[in-house]
Amino acid sequence: MSNLEEKQIKREEIFHGVALHVVKDDVLLPNGNTSVREISLHNGASAVIPILPDGRVIMERQYRYAHRRVMLEIPAGKLDSADEPPLEAAMRELREETGATAEKLTFLGKIASAPALLDEIIYLYMAEDISFGDRELDDDEFLDLEFIPLDTLYGMVMNGEIEDAKTQIAILKAWQIKNIG
């Protein structure tokens, strides 16, 4: 197998904002040439597909400014720090955004959301045995909850009605666990 690794030669910080931290790296390529890689650094995130005993999933409709429209997604949020355990972030986001707490959380895997541009890893969980309390939305967070059967969501993914990648993957994995085992 060939060596495909690119080695960082130099890093320049381009922008460090509230949500984005962009750097430009000069890299040494496997063939000895050099190139430039611009990437956004991110602490990572956790996302949860909460499934109720009747098979409905707690979903969120949230306006996504970058796409200029409301999108249907599972509850999710960034890790508060790079060393925050992803499971703790998942439980926090579920409670804050939906008011739900889960007795059972199953790890579904992790995804690299946009590996050419972003170092973010999203940790996926399935939540079950759910009880409800109060929501604790952030001051700048506005979302509506919907309760949609998992089978309906599976059909929506397959028909191209759900665009969000983390949501698609979590739905497909949860559907397979619930329907195939």
Short mmCIF file of C-alpha atoms in Angstrom, two decimals:
data_model
loop_
_atom_site.label_atom_id
_atom_site.label_comp_id
_atom_site.label_asym_id
_atom_site.label_seq_id
_atom_site.Cartn_x
_atom_site.Cartn_y
_atom_site.Cartn_z
CA MET A 1 0.00 0.00 0.00
CA SER A 2 1.30 3.44 -0.86
CA ASN A 3 1.95 6.19 1.66
CA LEU A 4 -0.85 8.74 1.31
CA GLU A 5 -0.03 10.87 4.35
CA GLU A 6 0.43 14.63 3.98
CA LYS A 7 2.76 16.25 6.53
CA GLN A 8 2.19 19.73 7.95
CA ILE A 9 5.11 22.08 7.30
CA LYS A 10 3.66 25.36 8.52
CA ARG A 11 0.34 26.58 9.98
CA GLU A 12 -1.15 30.07 9.69
CA GLU A 13 -4.26 31.10 11.59
CA ILE A 14 -6.71 32.75 9.20
CA PHE A 15 -9.74 33.37 11.42
CA HIS A 16 -10.82 32.51 14.95
CA GLY A 17 -14.45 33.35 15.63
CA VAL A 18 -17.29 32.08 17.77
CA ALA A 19 -18.04 28.96 15.70
CA LEU A 20 -15.24 28.84 13.14
CA HIS A 21 -11.50 28.47 13.58
CA VAL A 22 -9.89 28.45 10.14
CA VAL A 23 -6.24 27.66 9.49
CA LYS A 24 -4.09 27.44 6.38
CA ASP A 25 -1.47 24.69 6.39
CA ASP A 26 1.42 24.26 4.01
CA VAL A 27 1.81 20.49 3.55
CA LEU A 28 4.36 18.11 2.12
CA LEU A 29 2.67 15.69 -0.29
CA PRO A 30 3.59 12.00 -0.67
CA ASN A 31 5.37 12.76 -3.97
CA GLY A 32 7.60 15.42 -2.34
CA ASN A 33 5.70 18.43 -3.70
CA THR A 34 3.99 20.96 -1.45
CA SER A 35 0.43 22.24 -1.39
CA VAL A 36 -1.97 24.28 0.75
CA ARG A 37 -4.82 22.95 2.89
CA GLU A 38 -7.38 25.30 4.40
CA ILE A 39 -9.41 23.68 7.15
CA SER A 40 -11.79 24.61 9.93
CA LEU A 41 -10.96 23.23 13.39
CA HIS A 42 -13.84 22.07 15.61
CA ASN A 43 -14.17 20.46 19.06
CA GLY A 44 -16.59 17.88 17.71
CA ALA A 45 -20.27 17.26 18.35
CA SER A 46 -22.78 14.71 19.56
CA ALA A 47 -26.14 13.88 18.02
CA VAL A 48 -28.97 11.78 19.37
CA ILE A 49 -31.89 9.97 17.74
CA PRO A 50 -34.43 9.71 20.59
CA ILE A 51 -36.94 6.91 20.00
CA LEU A 52 -40.14 6.66 22.05
CA PRO A 53 -41.71 3.27 22.92
CA ASP A 54 -44.36 3.73 20.20
CA GLY A 55 -41.64 4.10 17.52
CA ARG A 56 -41.89 7.87 17.12
CA VAL A 57 -38.70 9.91 17.06
CA ILE A 58 -38.27 13.33 18.62
CA MET A 59 -37.18 15.55 15.74
CA GLU A 60 -36.37 19.24 15.50
CA ARG A 61 -37.17 21.83 12.90
CA GLN A 62 -34.57 24.58 13.03
CA TYR A 63 -33.68 27.46 10.73
CA ARG A 64 -30.20 26.98 9.33
CA TYR A 65 -28.83 30.33 8.27
CA ALA A 66 -26.14 28.94 5.94
CA HIS A 67 -28.87 27.24 3.86
CA ARG A 68 -31.50 29.98 4.37
CA ARG A 69 -34.25 27.52 5.32
CA VAL A 70 -35.71 25.37 8.07
CA MET A 71 -34.27 21.85 8.22
CA LEU A 72 -35.47 18.68 9.94
CA GLU A 73 -32.77 17.25 12.22
CA ILE A 74 -32.13 15.10 15.25
CA PRO A 75 -31.04 16.85 18.47
CA ALA A 76 -27.35 17.69 18.36
CA GLY A 77 -24.74 20.12 19.56
CA LYS A 78 -21.05 20.79 19.79
CA LEU A 79 -18.82 19.54 22.54
CA ASP A 80 -18.17 22.32 25.05
CA SER A 81 -14.46 21.45 24.94
CA ALA A 82 -12.25 19.03 23.06
CA ASP A 83 -12.02 16.82 26.16
CA GLU A 84 -15.75 16.71 27.00
CA PRO A 85 -16.98 13.10 26.80
CA PRO A 86 -19.27 12.82 23.75
CA LEU A 87 -21.85 10.80 25.74
CA GLU A 88 -22.17 13.65 28.27
CA ALA A 89 -22.64 16.15 25.45
CA ALA A 90 -25.30 13.92 23.88
CA MET A 91 -27.25 13.69 27.14
CA ARG A 92 -26.93 17.45 27.69
CA GLU A 93 -28.11 18.38 24.20
CA LEU A 94 -31.05 15.95 24.38
CA ARG A 95 -32.20 17.46 27.68
CA GLU A 96 -31.62 21.09 26.72
CA GLU A 97 -33.24 20.91 23.28
CA THR A 98 -36.12 18.49 23.92
CA GLY A 99 -36.53 18.25 27.70
CA ALA A 100 -35.94 14.50 27.41
CA THR A 101 -33.64 12.28 29.43
CA ALA A 102 -32.87 8.71 28.43
CA GLU A 103 -32.15 5.67 30.58
CA LYS A 104 -30.57 3.86 27.63
CA LEU A 105 -28.11 5.35 25.14
CA THR A 106 -26.60 3.19 22.40
CA PHE A 107 -23.50 4.36 20.55
CA LEU A 108 -24.14 4.27 16.78
CA GLY A 109 -20.68 5.31 15.65
CA LYS A 110 -18.96 8.49 14.62
CA ILE A 111 -18.83 10.40 11.37
CA ALA A 112 -16.44 12.86 9.76
CA SER A 113 -18.96 15.41 8.52
CA ALA A 114 -16.86 17.11 5.82
CA PRO A 115 -13.34 15.63 5.95
CA ALA A 116 -11.90 17.76 3.15
CA LEU A 117 -12.66 21.02 4.96
CA LEU A 118 -13.44 20.32 8.59
CA ASP A 119 -11.84 18.20 11.33
CA GLU A 120 -15.17 17.81 13.19
CA ILE A 121 -16.20 14.35 14.36
CA ILE A 122 -19.86 13.81 15.25
CA TYR A 123 -20.66 11.05 17.73
CA LEU A 124 -24.05 9.42 17.13
CA TYR A 125 -26.29 7.87 19.79
CA MET A 126 -29.72 6.27 19.94
CA ALA A 127 -31.72 7.19 23.05
CA GLU A 128 -34.48 5.01 24.51
CA ASP A 129 -36.45 4.69 27.77
CA ILE A 130 -37.17 8.39 27.67
CA SER A 131 -38.80 10.64 30.26
CA PHE A 132 -39.55 14.34 29.92
CA GLY A 133 -38.78 17.49 31.87
CA ASP A 134 -38.28 21.13 30.92
CA ARG A 135 -36.31 22.30 27.92
CA GLU A 136 -33.35 24.65 28.42
CA LEU A 137 -32.74 26.25 25.03
CA ASP A 138 -29.83 28.62 24.57
CA ASP A 139 -30.76 32.30 24.18
CA ASP A 140 -30.00 32.16 20.44
CA GLU A 141 -31.64 28.75 19.85
CA PHE A 142 -35.09 28.50 18.31
CA LEU A 143 -36.54 25.16 17.28
CA ASP A 144 -39.82 23.30 17.09
CA LEU A 145 -40.20 19.67 18.11
CA GLU A 146 -42.03 17.07 16.04
CA PHE A 147 -42.75 13.43 16.81
CA ILE A 148 -42.39 11.37 13.63
CA PRO A 149 -42.50 7.56 13.32
CA LEU A 150 -39.10 6.01 12.57
CA ASP A 151 -40.53 4.20 9.53
CA THR A 152 -41.76 7.54 8.13
CA LEU A 153 -38.34 9.10 8.69
CA TYR A 154 -36.69 6.16 6.93
CA GLY A 155 -38.93 6.80 3.91
CA MET A 156 -38.12 10.52 4.04
CA VAL A 157 -34.38 9.76 3.96
CA MET A 158 -34.78 7.36 1.04
CA ASN A 159 -36.92 9.92 -0.85
CA GLY A 160 -34.38 12.72 -0.35
CA GLU A 161 -36.61 14.74 1.99
CA ILE A 162 -34.02 14.93 4.79
CA GLU A 163 -30.81 16.66 3.76
CA ASP A 164 -28.85 16.78 7.01
CA ALA A 165 -26.13 14.09 6.89
CA LYS A 166 -25.95 13.27 10.62
CA THR A 167 -29.73 12.91 10.70
CA GLN A 168 -29.77 10.64 7.66
CA ILE A 169 -27.09 8.36 9.08
CA ALA A 170 -28.67 8.15 12.54
CA ILE A 171 -32.09 7.35 11.05
CA LEU A 172 -30.69 4.64 8.78
CA LYS A 173 -28.69 3.03 11.59
CA ALA A 174 -31.57 3.18 14.09
CA TRP A 175 -34.02 1.83 11.48
CA GLN A 176 -31.73 -1.11 10.78
CA ILE A 177 -31.31 -1.88 14.51
CA LYS A 178 -35.06 -1.71 15.10
CA ASN A 179 -36.12 -3.60 11.97
CA ILE A 180 -33.32 -6.03 11.19
CA GLY A 181 -31.54 -6.40 14.50
#
